[in-house]
């Protein structure tokens, strides 16, 4: 059957390897679409409107909120970030499984609004491994890293609400696990209620 | 990690090929254990106590009910059937994924008591295919088959509560799908709460 795509939220600690995972997943399989966020912050070097983000001004963003054009949104520092509904809906209708890479609070809002959403949380195998990955990047001082880890611990409140936990020990295994998990969601009974009703109907009228 | 096994209920229309699926699954993978029911009916030819069923008398069965030794039970015609808790618990503790092959009403009771239970429903691709499989067996008259199909339609009430629907079109695909589905349940967040709490604890105390 030509199925409607499903909505997947991927969250995880920074340093868990989420970015690499998503890149691999999209490279290997053509049934995924990555949701593109709208933001009021300015484009950075190399970022393209409609590729990394939809860049909009504050007025337009507030209009999007007011008109229900966003699945979820949040404010960080002075900027808004949100998920435009139209792009997501269009991709799902065309059969693509759409992946939202957002943080926990946004994820919980999406799940509340669309209970069929699959919530995946990516974690490194241990806190120590997470730290050593962040240190290994060499982009931040140890103080910044320690502060970030403590914030990660606080932000992790709500992780229990995620459906599945993916332990990214080895990227190869993890990307396949993620793919299988998403694909098997297509078997969820809730996506096949029409099939079930038709089956039941037919069972009653087979004695011809 | 050496994980506790998970509890899986498999139900489905008779004629859906459940029996063959289970047999294949247990032949291919050694991480499964099939739950053995207790029953008050007499053993049929070739059936062994502790293999097909635990055969017990009515008095013993009622004692099992009274003492909470059964996960679920039901009465058909004049006989009781039930799932002894002790065998299931022991297998799960040893890391086996335990499969209960029971009907919908029992499945819903199990799920209510153990919300982590995975409910799988096996169906043939269509009502017509189901009928032709039953006719193909050649063991029942067409009247009996039609009555059975109508009963199946009635019994199918509750199917929506199942987690996943497996369409058994081709046994090879279906058995692998079932295996993957069960194995990926081990990634459910609810099975990793200890890991999550430990992770959070460690994140707070890494700046040493």
Coordinates of C-alpha atoms in Angstrom, one line a residue:
Chain A
X1 CA 0.0 0.0 0.0
X2 CA 1.1 3.6 -0.7
X3 CA 1.3 4.8 2.9
X4 CA 1.2 8.2 4.4
X5 CA 4.6 9.0 6.0
X6 CA 5.0 9.2 9.7
X7 CA 6.3 11.9 12.0
X8 CA 9.5 11.3 13.9
X9 CA 11.1 13.5 16.4
X10 CA 14.8 13.0 17.1
X11 CA 16.3 14.6 20.2
X12 CA 19.5 13.9 22.2
X13 CA 22.4 15.3 24.0
X14 CA 24.7 17.5 22.0
X15 CA 27.7 15.3 21.4
X16 CA 25.5 12.2 21.0
X17 CA 26.2 12.1 17.3
X18 CA 22.7 13.1 16.2
X19 CA 23.9 15.2 13.3
X20 CA 26.0 12.4 11.8
X21 CA 23.2 9.9 12.3
X22 CA 20.7 12.0 10.4
X23 CA 23.1 12.7 7.6
X24 CA 23.8 9.0 7.2
X25 CA 20.1 8.1 7.4
X26 CA 19.2 10.6 4.7
X27 CA 22.1 9.5 2.5
X28 CA 21.2 5.8 2.7
X29 CA 17.4 5.9 2.3
X30 CA 15.2 8.1 0.2
X31 CA 12.1 7.8 2.2
X32 CA 13.0 10.5 4.7
X33 CA 12.6 14.2 4.7
X34 CA 14.1 16.5 7.3
X35 CA 11.8 19.1 8.5
X36 CA 13.1 22.7 8.0
X37 CA 12.6 25.1 10.9
X38 CA 11.6 28.7 10.6
X39 CA 13.7 31.1 12.6
X40 CA 14.0 34.8 13.2
X41 CA 17.8 34.7 13.6
X42 CA 20.0 35.8 10.7
X43 CA 21.5 33.4 8.3
X44 CA 25.1 32.4 9.1
X45 CA 27.7 32.0 6.4
X46 CA 26.8 29.2 4.0
X47 CA 23.2 28.9 5.2
X48 CA 20.5 29.0 2.6
X49 CA 16.9 30.1 3.0
X50 CA 14.7 27.0 2.6
X51 CA 17.6 24.6 3.1
X52 CA 19.0 25.1 6.6
X53 CA 16.1 27.3 7.8
X54 CA 13.3 29.4 6.6
X55 CA 14.5 32.8 7.6
X56 CA 11.7 35.1 8.5
X57 CA 11.3 38.4 10.4
X58 CA 9.7 38.6 13.9
X59 CA 6.5 40.0 12.5
X60 CA 6.1 37.2 10.0
X61 CA 6.9 34.6 12.8
X62 CA 4.3 36.0 15.1
X63 CA 1.8 35.9 12.2
X64 CA 2.7 32.2 11.7
X65 CA 2.0 31.6 15.4
X66 CA -1.3 33.4 15.3
X67 CA -2.5 31.6 12.2
X68 CA -1.6 28.1 13.5
X69 CA 1.1 27.6 10.9
X70 CA 3.6 26.1 13.3
X71 CA 3.5 22.6 14.8
X72 CA 5.6 23.9 17.7
X73 CA 7.8 26.8 18.4
X74 CA 10.2 28.1 21.1
X75 CA 12.2 31.1 21.9
X76 CA 15.9 31.0 22.6
X77 CA 17.7 34.1 23.8
X78 CA 16.2 36.6 21.4
X79 CA 15.2 34.4 18.6
X80 CA 12.2 32.3 17.7
X81 CA 12.5 28.8 16.2
X82 CA 9.5 26.8 15.0
X83 CA 8.3 23.9 12.8
X84 CA 6.1 25.0 9.8
X85 CA 3.2 22.7 9.5
X86 CA 2.7 23.0 5.8
X87 CA 6.1 21.6 4.7
X88 CA 5.7 18.6 7.1
X89 CA 2.2 17.8 6.0
X90 CA 3.1 17.9 2.4
X91 CA 6.1 15.6 2.8
X92 CA 4.0 13.1 4.9
X93 CA 1.2 13.2 2.3
X94 CA 3.7 12.2 -0.4
X95 CA 4.7 9.2 1.7
X96 CA 7.9 10.5 3.2
X97 CA 8.7 9.9 6.9
X98 CA 9.4 13.3 8.2
X99 CA 12.1 13.9 10.9
X100 CA 12.0 16.8 13.3
X101 CA 15.3 17.5 15.1
X102 CA 14.1 19.5 18.1
X103 CA 14.7 19.5 21.9
X104 CA 12.6 17.8 24.5
X105 CA 10.1 20.5 25.3
X106 CA 9.1 21.0 21.7
X107 CA 9.0 17.2 21.3
X108 CA 6.5 16.8 24.1
X109 CA 4.3 19.5 22.5
X110 CA 4.3 17.7 19.2
X111 CA 3.5 14.4 20.8
X112 CA 0.6 15.9 22.7
X113 CA -0.8 17.4 19.5
X114 CA 0.0 14.3 17.3
X115 CA 0.0 11.2 19.5
X116 CA 1.2 9.0 16.7
X117 CA 4.5 10.9 16.6
X118 CA 7.5 8.6 17.2
X119 CA 9.9 10.1 19.8
X120 CA 13.5 8.9 19.6
X121 CA 16.2 10.0 22.0
X122 CA 19.8 9.5 21.0
X123 CA 22.4 9.1 23.8
X124 CA 26.0 8.2 23.9
X125 CA 26.8 5.0 25.9
X126 CA 27.8 6.9 29.0
X127 CA 28.2 10.4 30.4
X128 CA 32.0 10.0 30.3
X129 CA 31.9 9.2 26.6
X130 CA 29.7 12.2 26.0
X131 CA 32.2 14.4 27.8
X132 CA 35.2 13.0 25.9
X133 CA 33.3 13.6 22.6
X134 CA 32.8 17.2 23.5
X135 CA 36.4 17.6 24.6
X136 CA 37.5 15.9 21.4
X137 CA 35.8 18.5 19.3
X138 CA 38.2 21.0 20.8
X139 CA 35.8 23.9 20.2
X140 CA 35.0 24.7 23.8
X141 CA 36.9 25.2 27.0
X142 CA 36.5 22.6 29.8
X143 CA 34.4 25.0 31.9
X144 CA 32.0 25.6 29.0
X145 CA 31.8 21.8 28.5
X146 CA 31.1 21.1 32.2
X147 CA 28.4 23.7 32.3
X148 CA 26.9 22.2 29.2
X149 CA 26.9 18.7 30.7
X150 CA 25.1 20.0 33.8
X151 CA 22.6 21.7 31.6
X152 CA 22.2 18.5 29.6
X153 CA 21.3 16.7 32.9
X154 CA 18.7 19.3 33.6
X155 CA 17.3 19.3 30.1
X156 CA 17.1 15.5 30.2
X157 CA 14.0 15.8 32.4
X158 CA 11.3 14.5 30.2
X159 CA 13.4 11.8 28.4
X160 CA 11.2 9.2 29.9
X161 CA 8.4 10.3 27.7
X162 CA 10.3 9.3 24.6
X163 CA 9.3 6.1 23.0
X164 CA 12.7 4.7 22.3
X165 CA 16.2 5.3 23.4
X166 CA 19.0 4.8 20.9
X167 CA 22.4 4.3 22.4
X168 CA 24.8 5.6 19.8
X169 CA 27.9 3.5 20.6
X170 CA 28.7 2.6 17.0
X171 CA 27.3 4.8 14.2
X172 CA 26.8 1.9 11.7
X173 CA 24.6 -0.1 14.1
X174 CA 22.7 3.0 15.3
X175 CA 21.7 4.3 11.9
X176 CA 20.3 0.9 10.9
X177 CA 18.5 0.6 14.2
X178 CA 16.9 4.0 13.7
X179 CA 15.9 3.1 10.2
X180 CA 14.3 -0.2 11.3
X181 CA 12.5 1.4 14.2
X182 CA 11.0 4.1 12.0
X183 CA 10.0 1.6 9.3
X184 CA 8.4 -0.8 11.7
X185 CA 6.2 2.0 13.0
X186 CA 4.4 1.7 9.7
X187 CA 3.0 -1.5 11.2
X188 CA 1.3 0.3 14.1
X189 CA -2.3 -0.7 14.3
X190 CA -3.3 2.9 14.5
X191 CA -2.2 3.4 10.9
X192 CA -4.3 0.5 9.6
X193 CA -7.7 1.2 11.0
X194 CA -9.2 1.4 7.5
X195 CA -7.7 -1.9 6.6
X196 CA -9.1 -3.4 9.9
X197 CA -12.6 -2.1 9.3
X198 CA -12.6 -3.3 5.7
X199 CA -11.5 -6.7 6.8
X200 CA -14.2 -6.9 9.4
X201 CA -16.8 -5.8 6.9
X202 CA -15.7 -8.4 4.4
X203 CA -15.6 -11.2 7.0
X204 CA -19.4 -10.7 7.5
X205 CA -20.2 -10.9 3.8
X206 CA -18.0 -13.7 2.6
X207 CA -20.7 -16.5 2.6
X208 CA -21.7 -15.9 -1.0
Chain B
X1 CA 23.8 -5.3 28.8
X2 CA 22.2 -8.5 30.0
X3 CA 18.6 -7.5 29.7
X4 CA 15.4 -8.9 31.1
X5 CA 13.2 -10.4 28.5
X6 CA 10.0 -8.8 27.4
X7 CA 6.5 -10.1 27.3
X8 CA 4.8 -10.4 23.9
X9 CA 1.3 -11.4 23.1
X10 CA 0.6 -12.8 19.7
X11 CA -3.0 -13.1 18.5
X12 CA -4.7 -13.3 15.2
X13 CA -7.4 -14.9 13.1
X14 CA -7.3 -18.7 12.9
X15 CA -6.0 -19.2 9.4
X16 CA -3.6 -16.3 9.6
X17 CA -0.6 -18.6 9.9
X18 CA 0.2 -17.8 13.5
X19 CA 1.2 -21.4 14.3
X20 CA 3.8 -21.5 11.4
X21 CA 5.1 -18.1 12.3
X22 CA 5.7 -19.0 15.9
X23 CA 7.3 -22.3 14.9
X24 CA 9.7 -20.5 12.5
X25 CA 10.5 -17.8 15.0
X26 CA 11.5 -20.3 17.7
X27 CA 13.4 -22.4 15.3
X28 CA 15.5 -19.5 14.0
X29 CA 16.2 -17.6 17.2
X30 CA 17.1 -18.9 20.6
X31 CA 16.1 -15.8 22.6
X32 CA 12.4 -16.7 22.7
X33 CA 10.3 -18.9 25.0
X34 CA 6.8 -19.8 24.4
X35 CA 4.5 -19.5 27.4
X36 CA 2.8 -22.8 28.3
X37 CA -0.8 -22.6 29.4
X38 CA -2.5 -24.4 32.2
X39 CA -5.7 -26.1 31.2
X40 CA -8.4 -28.3 32.8
X41 CA -9.1 -30.2 29.6
X42 CA -7.7 -33.7 29.1
X43 CA -4.5 -34.2 27.1
X44 CA -5.1 -35.2 23.4
X45 CA -3.1 -37.8 21.7
X46 CA 0.6 -36.8 21.5
X47 CA 0.3 -33.9 24.0
X48 CA 2.7 -33.9 26.9
X49 CA 2.2 -32.3 30.3
X50 CA 4.6 -29.3 30.5
X51 CA 5.1 -29.2 26.8
X52 CA 1.8 -28.4 25.1
X53 CA 0.0 -27.5 28.3
X54 CA 0.2 -27.9 32.1
X55 CA -2.7 -30.3 32.6
X56 CA -4.4 -29.7 36.0
X57 CA -7.8 -30.5 37.5
X58 CA -10.5 -28.0 38.2
X59 CA -9.7 -27.8 41.9
X60 CA -6.0 -27.0 41.3
X61 CA -7.0 -24.5 38.6
X62 CA -9.3 -22.6 41.0
X63 CA -6.6 -22.7 43.5
X64 CA -4.2 -21.1 41.0
X65 CA -6.8 -18.3 40.3
X66 CA -7.3 -17.8 44.1
X67 CA -3.6 -17.5 44.8
X68 CA -2.8 -15.1 41.9
X69 CA -0.7 -17.7 40.1
X70 CA -2.2 -16.8 36.7
X71 CA -1.5 -13.8 34.6
X72 CA -4.8 -14.2 32.8
X73 CA -7.4 -17.0 32.4
X74 CA -10.6 -17.7 30.5
X75 CA -13.2 -20.4 30.3
X76 CA -14.2 -22.0 27.0
X77 CA -17.1 -24.4 26.9
X78 CA -16.4 -26.4 30.1
X79 CA -12.7 -25.9 30.4
X80 CA -10.4 -23.4 31.9
X81 CA -7.3 -22.1 30.2
X82 CA -4.7 -19.8 31.8
X83 CA -1.2 -18.4 31.8
X84 CA 0.9 -19.4 34.8
X85 CA 2.9 -16.5 36.0
X86 CA 5.8 -18.4 37.5
X87 CA 7.0 -19.9 34.2
X88 CA 6.7 -16.6 32.4
X89 CA 8.6 -14.7 35.1
X90 CA 11.4 -17.2 35.3
X91 CA 12.0 -17.1 31.5
X92 CA 11.9 -13.3 31.4
X93 CA 14.3 -13.1 34.3
X94 CA 16.7 -15.3 32.4
X95 CA 16.6 -12.9 29.5
X96 CA 14.2 -14.7 27.2
X97 CA 11.4 -12.8 25.4
X98 CA 8.3 -14.7 26.3
X99 CA 5.5 -15.2 23.8
X100 CA 1.9 -15.7 24.8
X101 CA -0.4 -17.0 22.1
X102 CA -3.8 -16.0 23.5
X103 CA -7.0 -14.4 22.2
X104 CA -7.9 -10.7 22.3
X105 CA -9.8 -10.7 25.6
X106 CA -6.9 -12.3 27.5
X107 CA -4.4 -10.1 25.7
X108 CA -6.2 -6.9 26.8
X109 CA -6.2 -8.2 30.4
X110 CA -2.4 -8.9 30.2
X111 CA -1.8 -5.4 28.8
X112 CA -3.8 -3.8 31.5
X113 CA -1.8 -5.6 34.2
X114 CA 1.6 -5.2 32.4
X115 CA 1.5 -2.1 30.3
X116 CA 4.9 -2.9 28.8
X117 CA 3.5 -5.9 27.1
X118 CA 3.9 -5.9 23.3
X119 CA 0.6 -6.8 21.5
X120 CA 1.0 -8.2 18.0
X121 CA -2.0 -9.1 15.8
X122 CA -1.4 -11.3 12.8
X123 CA -3.7 -11.1 9.9
X124 CA -3.8 -12.5 6.4
X125 CA -3.7 -9.8 3.6
X126 CA -7.5 -10.0 3.1
X127 CA -10.7 -11.7 4.3
X128 CA -10.9 -13.6 1.0
X129 CA -7.3 -15.0 1.5
X130 CA -8.3 -16.0 5.0
X131 CA -11.3 -17.9 3.7
X132 CA -9.3 -19.6 1.0
X133 CA -6.7 -20.7 3.6
X134 CA -9.4 -22.2 5.8
X135 CA -11.0 -23.9 2.8
X136 CA -7.6 -25.2 1.7
X137 CA -7.1 -27.0 5.0
X138 CA -10.0 -29.2 4.0
X139 CA -10.8 -30.0 7.6
X140 CA -14.1 -28.2 7.9
X141 CA -17.3 -27.8 5.9
X142 CA -18.0 -24.5 4.2
X143 CA -20.8 -23.8 6.7
X144 CA -18.5 -24.2 9.6
X145 CA -16.0 -22.0 7.9
X146 CA -18.5 -19.3 7.2
X147 CA -19.7 -19.4 10.8
X148 CA -16.1 -19.2 11.9
X149 CA -15.4 -16.1 9.7
X150 CA -18.4 -14.3 11.1
X151 CA -17.2 -15.1 14.6
X152 CA -13.7 -13.9 13.7
X153 CA -15.3 -10.6 12.6
X154 CA -17.0 -10.3 16.0
X155 CA -13.9 -11.4 17.9
X156 CA -11.9 -8.8 16.1
X157 CA -13.4 -6.1 18.3
X158 CA -10.5 -4.9 20.3
X159 CA -7.9 -5.4 17.6
X160 CA -7.4 -1.6 17.6
X161 CA -5.8 -1.9 21.1
X162 CA -3.0 -4.0 19.6
X163 CA 0.4 -2.2 19.2
X164 CA 1.2 -3.6 15.8
X165 CA -0.5 -5.4 13.0
X166 CA 1.5 -8.0 11.1
X167 CA 0.1 -8.8 7.6
X168 CA 1.2 -12.3 6.9
X169 CA 1.3 -12.3 3.2
X170 CA 4.6 -14.1 2.9
X171 CA 5.9 -16.1 5.8
X172 CA 9.6 -15.3 5.3
X173 CA 9.0 -11.6 5.5
X174 CA 6.5 -11.8 8.3
X175 CA 8.7 -13.9 10.6
X176 CA 11.6 -11.5 10.2
X177 CA 9.4 -8.5 10.8
X178 CA 8.0 -10.1 13.9
X179 CA 11.6 -10.8 15.2
X180 CA 12.8 -7.2 14.5
X181 CA 9.7 -5.7 16.1
X182 CA 10.2 -7.7 19.3
X183 CA 14.0 -7.0 19.4
X184 CA 13.6 -3.3 18.9
X185 CA 11.2 -3.2 21.8
X186 CA 14.3 -3.6 23.9
X187 CA 15.1 0.0 23.0
X188 CA 11.9 1.2 24.7
X189 CA 12.7 4.0 27.1
X190 CA 10.7 2.4 29.8
X191 CA 13.2 -0.5 29.9
X192 CA 16.1 1.9 30.4
X193 CA 15.0 4.1 33.2
X194 CA 17.9 2.9 35.4
X195 CA 20.4 3.8 32.6
X196 CA 18.8 7.2 32.2
X197 CA 18.9 8.0 35.9
X198 CA 22.5 6.9 36.1
X199 CA 23.4 9.0 33.1
X200 CA 21.8 12.1 34.6
X201 CA 23.5 11.5 37.9
X202 CA 26.9 11.2 36.2
X203 CA 26.4 14.3 34.1
X204 CA 26.2 16.3 37.3
X205 CA 29.4 14.9 38.7
X206 CA 31.7 14.9 35.8
X207 CA 33.6 18.1 36.5
X208 CA 36.3 16.4 38.5

